[in-house]
Tab-separated table of C-alpha atoms and ligand atoms in Angstrom:
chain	number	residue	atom	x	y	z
T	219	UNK	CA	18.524	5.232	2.937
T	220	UNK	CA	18.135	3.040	5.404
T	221	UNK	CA	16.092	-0.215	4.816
T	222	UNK	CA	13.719	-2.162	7.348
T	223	UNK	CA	12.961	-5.366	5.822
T	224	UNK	CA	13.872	-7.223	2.416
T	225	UNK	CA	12.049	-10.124	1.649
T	226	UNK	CA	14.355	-11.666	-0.966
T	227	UNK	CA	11.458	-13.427	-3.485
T	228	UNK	CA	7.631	-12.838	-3.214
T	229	UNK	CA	5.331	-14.057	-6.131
T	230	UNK	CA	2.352	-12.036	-4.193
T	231	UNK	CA	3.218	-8.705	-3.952
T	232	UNK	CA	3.743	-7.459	-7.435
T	233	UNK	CA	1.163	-8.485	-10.111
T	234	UNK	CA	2.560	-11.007	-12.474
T	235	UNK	CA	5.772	-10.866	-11.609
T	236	UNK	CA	8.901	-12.871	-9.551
T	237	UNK	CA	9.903	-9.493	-7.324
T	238	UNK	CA	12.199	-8.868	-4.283
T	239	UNK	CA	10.179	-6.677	-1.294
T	240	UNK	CA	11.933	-3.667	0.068
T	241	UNK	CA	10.495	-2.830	3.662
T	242	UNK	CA	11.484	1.212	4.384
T	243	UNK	CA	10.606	2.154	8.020
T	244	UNK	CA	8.699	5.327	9.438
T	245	UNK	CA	5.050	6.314	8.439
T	246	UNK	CA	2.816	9.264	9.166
T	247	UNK	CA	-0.329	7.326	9.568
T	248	UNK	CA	-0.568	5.026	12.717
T	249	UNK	CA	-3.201	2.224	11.489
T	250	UNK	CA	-4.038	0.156	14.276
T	251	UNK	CA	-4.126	-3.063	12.289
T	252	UNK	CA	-0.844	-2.211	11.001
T	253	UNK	CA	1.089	-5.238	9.712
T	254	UNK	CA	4.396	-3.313	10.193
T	255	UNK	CA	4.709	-1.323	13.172
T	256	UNK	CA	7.265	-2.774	14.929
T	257	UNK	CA	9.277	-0.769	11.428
T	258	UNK	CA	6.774	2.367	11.666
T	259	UNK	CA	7.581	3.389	15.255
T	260	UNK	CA	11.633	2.421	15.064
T	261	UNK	CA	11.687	-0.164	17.496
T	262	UNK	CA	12.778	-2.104	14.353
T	263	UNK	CA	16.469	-1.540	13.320
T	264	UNK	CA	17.371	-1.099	9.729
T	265	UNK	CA	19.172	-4.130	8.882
T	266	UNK	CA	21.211	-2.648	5.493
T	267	UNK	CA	21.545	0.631	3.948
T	268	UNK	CA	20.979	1.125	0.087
T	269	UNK	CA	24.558	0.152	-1.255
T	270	UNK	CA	23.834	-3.461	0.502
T	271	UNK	CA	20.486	-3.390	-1.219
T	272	UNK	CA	21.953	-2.831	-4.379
T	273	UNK	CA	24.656	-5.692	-4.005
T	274	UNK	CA	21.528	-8.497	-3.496
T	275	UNK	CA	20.132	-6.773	-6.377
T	276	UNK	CA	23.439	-7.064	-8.472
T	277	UNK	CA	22.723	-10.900	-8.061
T	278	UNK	CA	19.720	-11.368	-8.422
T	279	UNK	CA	19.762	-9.972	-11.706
T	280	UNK	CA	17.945	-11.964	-14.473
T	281	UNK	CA	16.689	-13.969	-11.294
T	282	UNK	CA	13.980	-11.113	-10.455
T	283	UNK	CA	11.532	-9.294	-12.434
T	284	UNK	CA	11.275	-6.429	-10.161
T	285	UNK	CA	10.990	-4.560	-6.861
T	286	UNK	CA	8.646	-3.424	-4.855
T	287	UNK	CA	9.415	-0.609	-2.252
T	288	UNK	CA	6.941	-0.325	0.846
T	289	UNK	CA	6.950	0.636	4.141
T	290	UNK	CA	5.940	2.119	6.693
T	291	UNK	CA	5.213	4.862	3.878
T	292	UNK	CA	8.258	5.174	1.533
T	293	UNK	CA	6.925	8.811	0.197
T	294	UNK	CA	8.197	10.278	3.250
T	295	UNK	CA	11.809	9.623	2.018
T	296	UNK	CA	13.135	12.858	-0.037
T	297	UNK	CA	15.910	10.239	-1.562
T	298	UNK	CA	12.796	7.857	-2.802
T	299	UNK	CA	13.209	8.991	-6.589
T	300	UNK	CA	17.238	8.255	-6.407
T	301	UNK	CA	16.513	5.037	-5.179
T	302	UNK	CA	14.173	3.976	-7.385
T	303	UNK	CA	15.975	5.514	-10.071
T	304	UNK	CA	19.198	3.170	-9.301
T	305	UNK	CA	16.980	-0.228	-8.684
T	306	UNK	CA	15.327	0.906	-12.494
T	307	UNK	CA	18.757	1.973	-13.963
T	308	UNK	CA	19.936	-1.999	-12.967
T	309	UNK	CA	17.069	-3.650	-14.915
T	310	UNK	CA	14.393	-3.920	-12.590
T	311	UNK	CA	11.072	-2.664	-12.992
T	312	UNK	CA	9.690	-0.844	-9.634
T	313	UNK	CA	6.347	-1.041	-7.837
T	314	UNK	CA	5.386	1.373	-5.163
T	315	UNK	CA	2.957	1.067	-2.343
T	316	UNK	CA	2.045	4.289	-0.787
T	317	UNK	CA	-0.919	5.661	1.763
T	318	UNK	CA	-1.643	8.256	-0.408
T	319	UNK	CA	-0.940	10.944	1.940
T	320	UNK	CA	2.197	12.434	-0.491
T	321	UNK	CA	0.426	13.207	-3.898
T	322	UNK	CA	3.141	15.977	-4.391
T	323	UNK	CA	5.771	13.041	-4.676
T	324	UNK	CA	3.372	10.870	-6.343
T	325	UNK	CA	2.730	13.376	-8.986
T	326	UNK	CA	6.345	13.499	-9.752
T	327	UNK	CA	7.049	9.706	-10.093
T	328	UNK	CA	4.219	9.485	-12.388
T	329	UNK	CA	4.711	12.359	-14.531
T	330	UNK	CA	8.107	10.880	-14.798
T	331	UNK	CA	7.428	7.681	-15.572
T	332	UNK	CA	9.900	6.963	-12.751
T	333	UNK	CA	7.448	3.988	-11.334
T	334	UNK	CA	6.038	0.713	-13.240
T	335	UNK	CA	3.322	-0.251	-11.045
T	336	UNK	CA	1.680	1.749	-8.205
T	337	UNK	CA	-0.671	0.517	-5.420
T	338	UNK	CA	-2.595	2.902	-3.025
T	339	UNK	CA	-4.028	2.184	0.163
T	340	UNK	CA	-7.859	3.550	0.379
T	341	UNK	CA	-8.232	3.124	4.278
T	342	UNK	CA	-11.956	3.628	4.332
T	343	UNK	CA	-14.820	6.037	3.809
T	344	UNK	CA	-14.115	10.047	4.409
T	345	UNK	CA	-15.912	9.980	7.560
T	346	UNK	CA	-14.133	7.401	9.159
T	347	UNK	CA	-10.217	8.219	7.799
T	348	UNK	CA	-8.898	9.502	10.291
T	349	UNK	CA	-9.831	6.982	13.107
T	350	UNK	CA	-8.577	4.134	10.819
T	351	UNK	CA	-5.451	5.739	10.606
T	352	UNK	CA	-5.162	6.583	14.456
T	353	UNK	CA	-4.959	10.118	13.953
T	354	UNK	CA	-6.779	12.915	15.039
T	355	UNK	CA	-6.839	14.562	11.552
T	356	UNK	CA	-6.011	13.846	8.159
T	357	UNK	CA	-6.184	15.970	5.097
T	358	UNK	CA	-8.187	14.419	2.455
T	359	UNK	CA	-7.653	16.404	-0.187
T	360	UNK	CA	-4.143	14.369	-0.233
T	361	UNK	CA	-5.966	11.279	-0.076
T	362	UNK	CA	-8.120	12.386	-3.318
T	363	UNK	CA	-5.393	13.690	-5.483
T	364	UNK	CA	-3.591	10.689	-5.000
T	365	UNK	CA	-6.579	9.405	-6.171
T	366	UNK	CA	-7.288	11.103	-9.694
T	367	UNK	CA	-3.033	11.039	-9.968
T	368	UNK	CA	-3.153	7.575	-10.011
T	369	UNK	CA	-5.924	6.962	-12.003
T	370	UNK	CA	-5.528	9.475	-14.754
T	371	UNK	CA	-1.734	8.695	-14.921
T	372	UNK	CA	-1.483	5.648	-17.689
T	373	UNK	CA	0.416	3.254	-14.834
T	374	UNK	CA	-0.475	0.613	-14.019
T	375	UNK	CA	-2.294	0.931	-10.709
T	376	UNK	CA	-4.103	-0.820	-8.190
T	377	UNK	CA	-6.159	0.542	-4.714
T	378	UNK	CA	-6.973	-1.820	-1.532
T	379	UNK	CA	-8.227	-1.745	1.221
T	380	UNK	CA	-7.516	-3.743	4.590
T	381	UNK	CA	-10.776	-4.537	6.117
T	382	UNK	CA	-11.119	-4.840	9.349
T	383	UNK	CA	-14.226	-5.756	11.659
T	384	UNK	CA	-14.253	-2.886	14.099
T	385	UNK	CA	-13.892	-0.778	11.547
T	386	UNK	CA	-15.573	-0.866	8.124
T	387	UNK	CA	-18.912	-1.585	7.408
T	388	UNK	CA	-21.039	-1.975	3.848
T	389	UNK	CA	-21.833	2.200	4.562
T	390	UNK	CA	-18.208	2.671	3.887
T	391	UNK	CA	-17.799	0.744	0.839
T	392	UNK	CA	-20.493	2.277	-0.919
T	393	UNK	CA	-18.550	5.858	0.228
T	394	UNK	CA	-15.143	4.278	-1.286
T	395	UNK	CA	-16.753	2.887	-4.506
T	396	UNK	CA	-17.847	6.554	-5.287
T	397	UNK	CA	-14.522	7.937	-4.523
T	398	UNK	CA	-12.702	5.430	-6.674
T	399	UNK	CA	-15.575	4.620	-9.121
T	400	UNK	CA	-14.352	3.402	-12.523
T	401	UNK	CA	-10.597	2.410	-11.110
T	402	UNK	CA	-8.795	-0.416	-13.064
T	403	UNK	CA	-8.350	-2.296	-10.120
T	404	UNK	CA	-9.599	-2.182	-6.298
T	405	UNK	CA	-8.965	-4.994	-3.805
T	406	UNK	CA	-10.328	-6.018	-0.174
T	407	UNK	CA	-7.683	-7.228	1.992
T	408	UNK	CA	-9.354	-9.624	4.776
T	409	UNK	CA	-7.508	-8.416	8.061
T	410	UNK	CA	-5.541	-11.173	9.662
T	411	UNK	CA	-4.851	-11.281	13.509
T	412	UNK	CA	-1.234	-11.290	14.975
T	413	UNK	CA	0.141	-10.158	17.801
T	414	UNK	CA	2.308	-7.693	16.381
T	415	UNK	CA	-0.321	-5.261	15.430
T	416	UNK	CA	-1.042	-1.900	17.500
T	417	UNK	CA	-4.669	-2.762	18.628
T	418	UNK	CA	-4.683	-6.539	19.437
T	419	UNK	CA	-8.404	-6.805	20.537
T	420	UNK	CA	-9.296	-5.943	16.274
T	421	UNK	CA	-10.726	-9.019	14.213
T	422	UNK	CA	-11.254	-10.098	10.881
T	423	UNK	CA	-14.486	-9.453	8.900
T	424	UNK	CA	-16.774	-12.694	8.448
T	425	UNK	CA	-16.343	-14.177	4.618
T	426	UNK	CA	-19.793	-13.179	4.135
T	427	UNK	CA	-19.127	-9.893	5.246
T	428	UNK	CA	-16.192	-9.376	2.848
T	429	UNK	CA	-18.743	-10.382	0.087
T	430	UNK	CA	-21.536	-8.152	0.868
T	431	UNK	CA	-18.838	-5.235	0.636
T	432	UNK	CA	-17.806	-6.302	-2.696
T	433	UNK	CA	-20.763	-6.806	-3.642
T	434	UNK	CA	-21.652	-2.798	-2.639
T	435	UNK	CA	-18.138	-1.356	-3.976
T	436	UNK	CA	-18.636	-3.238	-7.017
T	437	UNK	CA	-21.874	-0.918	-8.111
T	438	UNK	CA	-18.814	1.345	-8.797
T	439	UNK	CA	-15.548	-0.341	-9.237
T	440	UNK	CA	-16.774	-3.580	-11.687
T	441	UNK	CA	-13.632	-4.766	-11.640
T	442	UNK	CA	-12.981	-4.914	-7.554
T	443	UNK	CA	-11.768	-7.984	-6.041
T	444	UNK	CA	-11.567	-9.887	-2.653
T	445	UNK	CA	-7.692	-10.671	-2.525
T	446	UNK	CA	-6.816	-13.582	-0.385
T	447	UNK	CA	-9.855	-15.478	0.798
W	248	LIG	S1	-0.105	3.408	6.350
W	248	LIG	FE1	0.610	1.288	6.198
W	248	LIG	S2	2.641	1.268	7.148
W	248	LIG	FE2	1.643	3.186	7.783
W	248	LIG	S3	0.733	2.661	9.771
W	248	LIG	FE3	-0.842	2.332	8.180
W	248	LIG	S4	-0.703	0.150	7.631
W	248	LIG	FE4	1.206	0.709	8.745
């Protein structure tokens, strides 16, 4: 396994808990506000491979509560379950972001009880996937069985979405509050510019923009959340 990015201590990324960020590279979606892409389309190096993961982790033992594996889109890794297996197996409990585009892996980690947390990006409404994603096509019946996996699955879970100016608008949260409706937990992500992402002209969403679409997704998700602002 080769690994992207570590990110040593993070208080943000995993609910609750003091947690070490694993960054794995490669994706199959191509978000144009991706945060990451310079470790989705390789021109990123890996800078360790799992045994020097699991030497930091060795001692940082009592020091963390847990790990959380992203990407780029982790799923797409057949040796995922080992490694989250071995991180588990040393103490740690184990969050996973994913895009949602692998339910056939997801289903296994959570009838498994392989994964502590879980967090699923919901990119935006079903009409307007695939151009978020900066694909031509996507398969939502992925998307949607992630979906009901996750929710019907006793982990702890959590979706979010990164909004983004150019692309969402209140339409689409009223579209993703149906999709998700009842969920335990839904956040909106303001976008932030930087120069690293793939589509440099895209901007954030106004405040009151962000609040108008919680306002709309919360008809459906009560408990949604702006994260951030
Ligand atoms: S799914 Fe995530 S990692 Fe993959 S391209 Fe989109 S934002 Fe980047």
């Amino acid at each position: 396994m080769k690994i992207h990015g570590l990110q040593k201590m993070t208080l943000l990324d995993y609910p609750s808990k003091i947690a070490a960020t694993v960054f794995l590279g490669g994706c199959d979606f191509k978000c144009p506000f991706c945060h990451n892409f310079e470790i989705v389309d390789g021109s990123m190096a890996p800078i360790m491979d799992d045994t020097e993961l699991f030497s930091f982790l060795q001692k940082r033992k009592g020091l963390l509560d847990g790990v959380v594996i992203t990407g780029g889109e982790p799923c797409i890794y057949s040796d995922l379950p080992t490694l989250i297996s071995k991180i588990r197996d040393m103490g740690f409990l184990v969050k996973l972001d994913t895009n949602g585009n692998h339910p056939e892996v997801v289903e296994t980690l959570l009838a498994d009880k392989a994964i502590d947390y879980i967090a699923m990006d919901i990119k935006n409404s079903p009409a307007k996937y695939s151009m978020t994603i900066g694909l031509n096509n996507i398969n939502l019946d992925n998307i949607s069985k992630s979906i009901s996996l996750i929710m019907n699955s006793g982990v702890p879970y959590e979706f979010r979405t990164t909004v983004v100016h150019e692309y969402h608008e209140a339409s689409d949260f009223e579209e993703i509050g149906k999709w998700i409706e009842g969920a335990a937990a839904y956040y909106l992500q303001q976008f932030t510019v930087r120069d690293t992402v793939p589509d440099k002209r895209l901007t954030a969403p106004t405040e009151s923009d962000m609040m108008l679409y919680l306002k709309t997704v919360q008809k459906y998700v009560p408990k949604a959340e702006i994260r951030g602002l």
